[in-house]
Short mmCIF file of C-alpha atoms in Angstrom, two decimals:
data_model
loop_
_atom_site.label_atom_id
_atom_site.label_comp_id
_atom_site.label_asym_id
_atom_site.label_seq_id
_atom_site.Cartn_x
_atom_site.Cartn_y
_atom_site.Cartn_z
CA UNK Y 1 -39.78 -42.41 39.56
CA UNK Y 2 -42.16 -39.19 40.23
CA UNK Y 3 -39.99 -35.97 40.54
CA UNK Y 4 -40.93 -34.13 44.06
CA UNK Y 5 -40.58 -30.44 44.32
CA UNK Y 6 -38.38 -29.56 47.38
CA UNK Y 7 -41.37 -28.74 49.41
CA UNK Y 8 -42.55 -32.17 49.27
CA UNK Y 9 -41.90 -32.56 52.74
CA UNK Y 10 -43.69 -29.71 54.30
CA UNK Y 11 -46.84 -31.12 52.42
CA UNK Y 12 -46.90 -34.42 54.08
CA UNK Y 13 -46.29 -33.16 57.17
CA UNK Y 14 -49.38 -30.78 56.54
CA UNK Y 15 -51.44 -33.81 55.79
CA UNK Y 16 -51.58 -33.27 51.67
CA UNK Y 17 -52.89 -35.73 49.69
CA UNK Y 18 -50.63 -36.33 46.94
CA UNK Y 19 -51.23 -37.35 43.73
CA UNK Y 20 -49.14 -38.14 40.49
CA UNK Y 21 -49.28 -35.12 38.26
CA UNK Y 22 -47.38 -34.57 34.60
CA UNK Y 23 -44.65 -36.70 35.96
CA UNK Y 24 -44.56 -35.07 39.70
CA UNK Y 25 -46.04 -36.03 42.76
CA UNK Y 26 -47.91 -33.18 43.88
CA UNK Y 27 -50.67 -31.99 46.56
CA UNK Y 28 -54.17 -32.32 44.83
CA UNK Y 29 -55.81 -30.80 48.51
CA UNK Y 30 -54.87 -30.33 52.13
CA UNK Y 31 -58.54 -29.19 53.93
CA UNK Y 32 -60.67 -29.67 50.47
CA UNK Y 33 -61.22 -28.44 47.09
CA UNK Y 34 -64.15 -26.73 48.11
CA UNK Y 35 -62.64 -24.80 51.08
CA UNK Y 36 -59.47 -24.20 49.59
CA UNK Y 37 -61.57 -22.35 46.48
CA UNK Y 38 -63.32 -20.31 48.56
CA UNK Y 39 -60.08 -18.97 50.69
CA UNK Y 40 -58.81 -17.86 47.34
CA UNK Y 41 -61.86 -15.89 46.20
CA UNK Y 42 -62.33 -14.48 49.69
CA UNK Y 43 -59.10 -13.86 51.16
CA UNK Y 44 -55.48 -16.04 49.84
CA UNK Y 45 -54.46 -19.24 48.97
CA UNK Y 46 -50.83 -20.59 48.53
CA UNK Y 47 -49.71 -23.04 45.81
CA UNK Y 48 -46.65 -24.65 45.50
CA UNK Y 49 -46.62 -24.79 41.64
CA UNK Y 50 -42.74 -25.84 41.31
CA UNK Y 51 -43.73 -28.64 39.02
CA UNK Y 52 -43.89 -25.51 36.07
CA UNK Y 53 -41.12 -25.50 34.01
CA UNK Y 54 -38.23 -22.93 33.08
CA UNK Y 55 -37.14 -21.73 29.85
CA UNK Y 56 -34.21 -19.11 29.72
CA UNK Y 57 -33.60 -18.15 26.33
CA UNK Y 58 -30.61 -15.50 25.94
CA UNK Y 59 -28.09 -13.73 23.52
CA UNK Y 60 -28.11 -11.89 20.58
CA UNK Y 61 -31.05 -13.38 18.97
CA UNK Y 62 -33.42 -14.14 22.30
CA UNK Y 63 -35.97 -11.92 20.72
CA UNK Y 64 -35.98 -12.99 16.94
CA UNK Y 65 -36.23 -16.84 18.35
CA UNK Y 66 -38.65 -16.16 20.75
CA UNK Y 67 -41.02 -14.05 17.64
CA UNK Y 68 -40.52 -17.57 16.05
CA UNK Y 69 -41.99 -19.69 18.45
CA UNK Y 70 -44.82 -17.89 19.78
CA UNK Y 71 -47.94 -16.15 18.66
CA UNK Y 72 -48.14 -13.02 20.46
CA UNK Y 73 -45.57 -9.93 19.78
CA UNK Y 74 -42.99 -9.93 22.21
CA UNK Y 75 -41.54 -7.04 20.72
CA UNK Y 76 -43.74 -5.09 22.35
CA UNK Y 77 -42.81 -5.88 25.97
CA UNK Y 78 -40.48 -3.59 28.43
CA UNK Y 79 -38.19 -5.13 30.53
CA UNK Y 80 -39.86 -6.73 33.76
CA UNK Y 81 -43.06 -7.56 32.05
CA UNK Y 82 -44.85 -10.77 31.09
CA UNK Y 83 -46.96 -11.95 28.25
CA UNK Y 84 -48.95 -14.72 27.66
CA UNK Y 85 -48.34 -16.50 24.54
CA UNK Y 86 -48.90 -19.68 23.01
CA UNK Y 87 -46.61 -22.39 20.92
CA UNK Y 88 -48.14 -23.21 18.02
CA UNK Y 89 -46.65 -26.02 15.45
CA UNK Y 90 -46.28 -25.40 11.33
CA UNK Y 91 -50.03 -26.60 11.35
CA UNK Y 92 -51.23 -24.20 13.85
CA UNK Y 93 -51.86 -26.47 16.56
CA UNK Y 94 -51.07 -25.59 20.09
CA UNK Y 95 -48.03 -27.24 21.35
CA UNK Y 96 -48.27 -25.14 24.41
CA UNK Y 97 -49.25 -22.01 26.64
CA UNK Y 98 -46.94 -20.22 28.33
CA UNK Y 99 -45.80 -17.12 29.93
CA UNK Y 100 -42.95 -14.92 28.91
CA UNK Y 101 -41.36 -12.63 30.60
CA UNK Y 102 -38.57 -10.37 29.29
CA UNK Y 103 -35.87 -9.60 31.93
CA UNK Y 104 -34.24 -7.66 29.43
CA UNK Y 105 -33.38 -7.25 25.73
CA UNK Y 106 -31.21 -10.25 26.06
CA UNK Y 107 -32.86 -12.72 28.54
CA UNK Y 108 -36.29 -14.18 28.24
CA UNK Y 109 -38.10 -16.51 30.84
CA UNK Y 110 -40.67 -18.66 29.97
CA UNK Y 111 -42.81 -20.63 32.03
CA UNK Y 112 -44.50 -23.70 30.48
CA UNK Y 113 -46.78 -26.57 31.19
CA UNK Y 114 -45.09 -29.21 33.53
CA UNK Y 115 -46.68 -31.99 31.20
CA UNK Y 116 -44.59 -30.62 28.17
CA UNK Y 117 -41.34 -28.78 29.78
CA UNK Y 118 -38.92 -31.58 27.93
CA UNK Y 119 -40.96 -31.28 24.54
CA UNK Y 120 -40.55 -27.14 24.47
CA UNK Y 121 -37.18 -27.06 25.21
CA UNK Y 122 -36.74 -29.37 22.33
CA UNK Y 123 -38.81 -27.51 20.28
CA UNK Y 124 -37.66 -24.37 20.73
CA UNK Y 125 -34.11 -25.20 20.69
CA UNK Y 126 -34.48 -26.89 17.39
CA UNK Y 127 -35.20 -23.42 16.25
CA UNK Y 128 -32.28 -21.21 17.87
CA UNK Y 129 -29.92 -19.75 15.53
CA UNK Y 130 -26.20 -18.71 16.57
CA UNK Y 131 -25.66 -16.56 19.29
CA UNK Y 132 -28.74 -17.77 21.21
CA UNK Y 133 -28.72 -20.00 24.04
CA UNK Y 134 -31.46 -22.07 24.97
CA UNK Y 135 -31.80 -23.98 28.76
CA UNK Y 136 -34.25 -26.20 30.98
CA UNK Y 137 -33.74 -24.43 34.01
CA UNK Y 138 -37.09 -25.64 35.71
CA UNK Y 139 -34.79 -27.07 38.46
CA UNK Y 140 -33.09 -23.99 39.56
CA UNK Y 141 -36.60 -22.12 40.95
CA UNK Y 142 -39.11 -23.03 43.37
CA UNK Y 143 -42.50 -21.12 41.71
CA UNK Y 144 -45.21 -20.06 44.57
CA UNK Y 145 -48.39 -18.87 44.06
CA UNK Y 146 -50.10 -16.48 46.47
CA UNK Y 147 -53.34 -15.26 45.33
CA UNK Y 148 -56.28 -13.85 46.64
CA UNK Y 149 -57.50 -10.27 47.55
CA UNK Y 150 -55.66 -10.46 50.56
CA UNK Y 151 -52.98 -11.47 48.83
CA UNK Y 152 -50.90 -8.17 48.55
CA UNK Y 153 -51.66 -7.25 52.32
CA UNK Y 154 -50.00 -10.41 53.23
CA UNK Y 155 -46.72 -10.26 50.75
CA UNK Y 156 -46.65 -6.77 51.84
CA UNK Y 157 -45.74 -7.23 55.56
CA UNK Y 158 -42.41 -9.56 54.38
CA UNK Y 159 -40.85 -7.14 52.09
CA UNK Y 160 -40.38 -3.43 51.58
CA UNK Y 161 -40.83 -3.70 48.39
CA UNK Y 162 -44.00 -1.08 47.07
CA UNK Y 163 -46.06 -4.40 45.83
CA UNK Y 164 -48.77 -1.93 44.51
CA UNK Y 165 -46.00 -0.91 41.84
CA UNK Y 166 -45.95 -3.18 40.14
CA UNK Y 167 -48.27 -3.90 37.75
CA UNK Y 168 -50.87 -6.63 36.46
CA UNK Y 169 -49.00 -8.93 34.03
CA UNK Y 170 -45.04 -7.27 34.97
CA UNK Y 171 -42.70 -8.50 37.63
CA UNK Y 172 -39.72 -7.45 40.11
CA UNK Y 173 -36.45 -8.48 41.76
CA UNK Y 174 -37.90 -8.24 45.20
CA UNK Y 175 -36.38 -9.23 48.68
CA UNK Y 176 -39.21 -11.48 50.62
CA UNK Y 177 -38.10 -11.62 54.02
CA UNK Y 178 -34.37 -11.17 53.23
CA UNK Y 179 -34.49 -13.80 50.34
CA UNK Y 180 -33.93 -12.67 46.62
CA UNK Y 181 -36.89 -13.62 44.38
CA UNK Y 182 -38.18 -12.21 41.44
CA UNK Y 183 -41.98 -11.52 41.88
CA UNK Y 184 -45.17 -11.24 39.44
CA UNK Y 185 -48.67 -10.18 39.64
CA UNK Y 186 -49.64 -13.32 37.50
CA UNK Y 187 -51.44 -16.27 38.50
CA UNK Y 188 -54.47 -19.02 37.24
CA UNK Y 189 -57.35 -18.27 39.67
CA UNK Y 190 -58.67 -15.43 38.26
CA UNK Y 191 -57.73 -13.25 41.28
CA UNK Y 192 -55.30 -10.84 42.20
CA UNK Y 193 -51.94 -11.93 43.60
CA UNK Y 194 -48.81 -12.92 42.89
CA UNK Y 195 -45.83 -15.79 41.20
CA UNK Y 196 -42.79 -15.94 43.75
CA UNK Y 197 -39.69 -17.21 42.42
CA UNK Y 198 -36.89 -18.31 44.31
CA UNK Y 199 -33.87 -20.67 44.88
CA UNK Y 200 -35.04 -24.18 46.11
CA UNK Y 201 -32.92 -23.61 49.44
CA UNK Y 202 -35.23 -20.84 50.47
CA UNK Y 203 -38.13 -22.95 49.73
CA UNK Y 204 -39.29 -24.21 52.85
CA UNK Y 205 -38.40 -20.88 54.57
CA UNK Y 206 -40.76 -18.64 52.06
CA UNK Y 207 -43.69 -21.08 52.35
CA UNK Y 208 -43.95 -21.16 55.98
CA UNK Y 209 -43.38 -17.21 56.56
CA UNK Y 210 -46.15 -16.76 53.71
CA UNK Y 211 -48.28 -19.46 55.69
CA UNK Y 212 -47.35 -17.75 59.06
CA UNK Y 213 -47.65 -14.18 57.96
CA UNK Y 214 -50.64 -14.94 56.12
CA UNK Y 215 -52.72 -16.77 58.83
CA UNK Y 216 -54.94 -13.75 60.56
CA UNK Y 217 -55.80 -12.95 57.09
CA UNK Y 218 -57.04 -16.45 56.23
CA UNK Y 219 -54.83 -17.82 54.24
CA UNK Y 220 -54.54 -21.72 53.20
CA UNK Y 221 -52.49 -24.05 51.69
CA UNK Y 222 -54.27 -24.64 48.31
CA UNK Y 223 -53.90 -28.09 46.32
CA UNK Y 224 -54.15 -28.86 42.46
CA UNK Y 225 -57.88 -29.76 43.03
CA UNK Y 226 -58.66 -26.09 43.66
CA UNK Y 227 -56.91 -24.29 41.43
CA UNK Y 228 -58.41 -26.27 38.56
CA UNK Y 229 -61.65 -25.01 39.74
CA UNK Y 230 -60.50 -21.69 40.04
CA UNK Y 231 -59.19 -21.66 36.51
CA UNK Y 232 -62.25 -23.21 34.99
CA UNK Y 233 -64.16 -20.34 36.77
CA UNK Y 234 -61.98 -17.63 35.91
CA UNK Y 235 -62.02 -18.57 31.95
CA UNK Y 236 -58.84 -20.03 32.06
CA UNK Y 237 -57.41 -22.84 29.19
CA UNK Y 238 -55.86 -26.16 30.02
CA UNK Y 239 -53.37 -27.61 27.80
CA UNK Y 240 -54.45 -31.35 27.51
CA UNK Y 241 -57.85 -30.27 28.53
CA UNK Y 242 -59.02 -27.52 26.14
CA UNK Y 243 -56.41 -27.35 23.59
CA UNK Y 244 -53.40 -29.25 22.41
CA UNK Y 245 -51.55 -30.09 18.66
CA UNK Y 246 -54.96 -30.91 17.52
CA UNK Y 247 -56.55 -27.69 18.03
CA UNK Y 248 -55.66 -24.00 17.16
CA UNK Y 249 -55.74 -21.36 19.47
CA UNK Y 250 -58.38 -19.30 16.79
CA UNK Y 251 -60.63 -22.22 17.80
CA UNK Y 252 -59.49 -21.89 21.56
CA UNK Y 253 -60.63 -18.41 21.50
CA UNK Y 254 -57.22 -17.37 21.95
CA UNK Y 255 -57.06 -14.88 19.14
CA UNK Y 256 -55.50 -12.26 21.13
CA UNK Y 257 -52.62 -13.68 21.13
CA UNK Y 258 -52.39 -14.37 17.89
CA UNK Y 259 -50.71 -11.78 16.40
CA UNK Y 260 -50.78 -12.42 12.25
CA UNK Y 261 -49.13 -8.99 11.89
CA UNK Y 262 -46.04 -8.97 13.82
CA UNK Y 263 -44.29 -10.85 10.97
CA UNK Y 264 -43.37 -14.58 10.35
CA UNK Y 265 -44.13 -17.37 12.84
CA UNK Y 266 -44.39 -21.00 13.18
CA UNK Y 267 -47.64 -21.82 12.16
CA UNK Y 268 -48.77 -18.42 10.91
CA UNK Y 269 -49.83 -19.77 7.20
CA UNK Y 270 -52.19 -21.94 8.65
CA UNK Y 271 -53.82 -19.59 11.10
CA UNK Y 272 -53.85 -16.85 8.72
CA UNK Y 273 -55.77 -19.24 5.89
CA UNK Y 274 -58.21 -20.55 9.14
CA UNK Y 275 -58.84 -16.95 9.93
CA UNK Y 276 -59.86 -16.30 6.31
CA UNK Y 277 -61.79 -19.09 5.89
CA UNK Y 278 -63.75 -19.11 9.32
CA UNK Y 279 -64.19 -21.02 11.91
CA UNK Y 280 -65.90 -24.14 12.23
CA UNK Y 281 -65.78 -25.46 15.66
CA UNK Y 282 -64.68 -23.15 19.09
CA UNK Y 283 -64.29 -23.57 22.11
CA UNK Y 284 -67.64 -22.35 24.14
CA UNK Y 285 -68.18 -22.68 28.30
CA UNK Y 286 -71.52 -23.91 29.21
CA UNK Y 287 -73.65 -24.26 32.30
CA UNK Y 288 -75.54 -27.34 33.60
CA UNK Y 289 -79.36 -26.56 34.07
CA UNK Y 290 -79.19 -29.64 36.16
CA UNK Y 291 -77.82 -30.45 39.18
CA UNK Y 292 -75.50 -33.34 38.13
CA UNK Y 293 -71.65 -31.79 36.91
CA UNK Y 294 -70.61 -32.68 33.39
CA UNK Y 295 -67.37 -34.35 33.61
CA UNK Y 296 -64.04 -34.27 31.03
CA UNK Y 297 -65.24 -36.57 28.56
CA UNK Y 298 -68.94 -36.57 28.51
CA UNK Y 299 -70.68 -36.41 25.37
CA UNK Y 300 -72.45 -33.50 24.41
CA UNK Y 301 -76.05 -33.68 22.30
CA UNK Y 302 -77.17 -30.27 20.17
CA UNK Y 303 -79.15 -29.96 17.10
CA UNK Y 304 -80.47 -34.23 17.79
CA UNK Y 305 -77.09 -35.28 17.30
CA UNK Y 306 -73.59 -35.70 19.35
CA UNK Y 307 -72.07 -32.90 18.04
CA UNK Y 308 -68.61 -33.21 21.01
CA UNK Y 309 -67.52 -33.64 24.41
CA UNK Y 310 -66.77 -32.01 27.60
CA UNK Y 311 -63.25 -30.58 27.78
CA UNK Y 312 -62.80 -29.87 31.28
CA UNK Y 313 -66.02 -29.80 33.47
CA UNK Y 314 -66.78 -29.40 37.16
CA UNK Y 315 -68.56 -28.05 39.91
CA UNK Y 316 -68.15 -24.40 40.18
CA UNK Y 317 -67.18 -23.83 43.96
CA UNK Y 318 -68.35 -20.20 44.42
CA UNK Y 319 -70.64 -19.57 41.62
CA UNK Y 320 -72.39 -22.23 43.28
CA UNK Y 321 -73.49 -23.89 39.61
CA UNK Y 322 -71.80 -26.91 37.35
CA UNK Y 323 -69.87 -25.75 34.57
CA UNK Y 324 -67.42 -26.68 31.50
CA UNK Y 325 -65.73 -25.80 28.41
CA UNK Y 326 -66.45 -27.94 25.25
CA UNK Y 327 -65.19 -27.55 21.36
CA UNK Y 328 -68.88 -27.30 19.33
CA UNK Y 329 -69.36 -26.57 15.78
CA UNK Y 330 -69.96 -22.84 14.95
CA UNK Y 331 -73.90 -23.47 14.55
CA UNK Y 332 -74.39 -24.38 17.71
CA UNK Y 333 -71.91 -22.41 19.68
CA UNK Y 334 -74.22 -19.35 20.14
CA UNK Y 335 -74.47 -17.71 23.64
CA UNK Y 336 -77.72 -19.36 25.08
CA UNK Y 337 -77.67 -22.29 22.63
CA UNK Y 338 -79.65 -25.50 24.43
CA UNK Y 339 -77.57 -28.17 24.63
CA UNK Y 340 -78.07 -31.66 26.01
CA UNK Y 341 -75.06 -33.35 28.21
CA UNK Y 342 -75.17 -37.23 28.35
CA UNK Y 343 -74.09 -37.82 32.25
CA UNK Y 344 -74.06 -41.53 32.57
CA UNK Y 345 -76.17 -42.58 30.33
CA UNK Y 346 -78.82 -39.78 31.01
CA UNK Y 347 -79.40 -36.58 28.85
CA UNK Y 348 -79.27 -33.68 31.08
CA UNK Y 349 -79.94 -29.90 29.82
CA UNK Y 350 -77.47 -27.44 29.68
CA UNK Y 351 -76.49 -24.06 28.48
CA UNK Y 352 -73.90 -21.78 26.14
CA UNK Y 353 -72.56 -19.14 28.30
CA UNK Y 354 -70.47 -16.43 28.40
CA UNK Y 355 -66.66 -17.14 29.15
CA UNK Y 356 -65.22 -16.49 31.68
CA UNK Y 357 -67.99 -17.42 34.49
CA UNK Y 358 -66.42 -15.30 37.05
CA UNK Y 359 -64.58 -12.20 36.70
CA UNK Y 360 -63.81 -10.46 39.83
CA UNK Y 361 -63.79 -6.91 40.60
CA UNK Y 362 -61.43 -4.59 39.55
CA UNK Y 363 -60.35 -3.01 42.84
CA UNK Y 364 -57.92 -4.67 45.90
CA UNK Y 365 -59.18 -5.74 49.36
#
């Protein structure tokens, strides 16, 4: 049976179409994907992204085990702010992305993949040592995203809360119109805005004052179609999509987070010896020259010979142009690099870009 966040209701009643999802029956659009894109790049969109799951990870040892698990150097993080990370296996493949935030020296959130909540906390638990504890918490929050560049505007008029405090990538204990949430200037659309968590009793309450509060400024309910198009846009991975155990977050272009310095880690060895050695596929983001969208899947032609496949590919909403991310060897993987995608049956041109495709300006609306 599909697991429904507690807002289920108030998307049926707002005429979502739902879809199955990682296990969850979700709202894939209300209005459109198209629409719904375009209210997040030009003023705010509202997710219900509840599906995500919750690690809490505390005690003695919360940092050591979570230095174990992950790439990145959570040493270096203050309390209140987030990192993104990845969990990598002893091969060096990407058992997940995630984001962690450190509530304090003792107490680390992460937020994972819906797909592969169950397999972390498995994972990661098989590693604790004593004096750690390690939970599945995912059901105790409701997770809302509100992004945009109206996005702080609209927050701002339910809370008194100084939103422009707090930082890009940190978070807050923050009263939203007298409920207790903790709030971060995160999100997966490549705009500025914000992750609202809260208890699944204030659900319904939060999402309609956001909706409410929101509407003169154009806000809209936004469905999983759209922010998948906003990701892509915005640069950002998929797990399933554009990495997973088979691939290495060197290859994902992910080596920012891969911090072979901060000491041992699962799967260190082999990223370390794939560092040394070089590369010989990544992940590149290409552009159709053609007016047909490459889809997941497709195969791609370069150099006179299939040489992979699309990883996630779609129309890009407000770039106005059909685009993709796909793994190709080094040789071919060049900024500017012809490429040929086959799009049923027909061999369509198409281009090496420059990830991301959009990157919005630095400054708030």
């Amino acid at each position: 049976m599909l697991k429904r966040t507690p807002l289920y209701e108030s998307h049926v009643s707002m005429g979502a179409r739902m879809v199955e999802f990682a296990g969850w029956e979700m709202p894939v659009q209300y209005a459109g994907p198209a629409p719904e894109h375009m209210a997040v790049r030009e003023a705010a969109g509202l997710f219900d992204v509840s599906h995500m799951g919750e690690i809490e990870i505390r005690g003695s040892g919360a940092l050591q085990l979570v230095q174990q698990v992950t790439t990145n150097d959570a040493s270096k993080l203050e309390d209140n702010q987030v990192q993104y990370s990845v969990l990598t296996n002893e091969n060096g493949g990407v058992i997940d992305d995630l984001l962690v935030y450190r509530n304090s020296a003792e107490y680390f959130l992460l937020v994972v993949n819906a797909s592969n909540t169950d397999k972390d906390f498995a994972w990661i638990n098989s590693h604790r040592t004593p004096g750690t504890e390690v939970h599945n918490t995912t059901e105790a929050y409701v997770l809302l995203a509100l992004q945009g560049p109206r996005a702080e505007r609209i927050l701002q008029k339910l809370t008194d809360h100084m939103l422009d405090r707090i930082p890009y990538y940190w978070s807050q204990r923050v009263g939203v119109d007298g409920v207790a949430c903790r709030v971060s200037r995160t999100g997966y659309t490549g705009e500025d805005g914000f992750e609202i968590f809260c208890a699944p009793a204030d659900a319904r309450h939060l999402w309609n004052r956001l909706l409410v509060t929101g509407h003169d400024e154009g806000v809209a309910a936004c469905g999983l179609a759209a922010r998948n198009t906003l990701r892509l846009e915005a640069g950002f991975r998929l797990w399933g999509n554009d990495m997973d155990e088979s691939t290495t977050p060197l290859e994902a272009g992910l080596a920012w987070v891969v911090k072979l310095d901060k000491g041992g880690f699962i799967g260190r060895e082999a990223l370390l010896k794939q560092k040394q050695e070089g590369l010989r596929r990544k992940l590149v983001g290409f552009e159709m020259l053609d007016r047909a969208p490459a889809r997941d899947g497709y195969p791609i032609i370069a150099g006179g010979r299939e040489a992979g496949r699309v990883a996630s590919g779609s129309p890009a909403p407000f770039l106005k142009k059909n685009i993709g991310f796909a793994y190709l060897p080094v040789e071919h993987a060049a900024v500017g690099t012809e490429l040929l995608v086959v799009v049923r049956g027909r061999e369509l041109p198409a281009r090496v870009v420059q990830i991301p495709f959009y990157k919005r300006e630095k400054k708030f609306d």
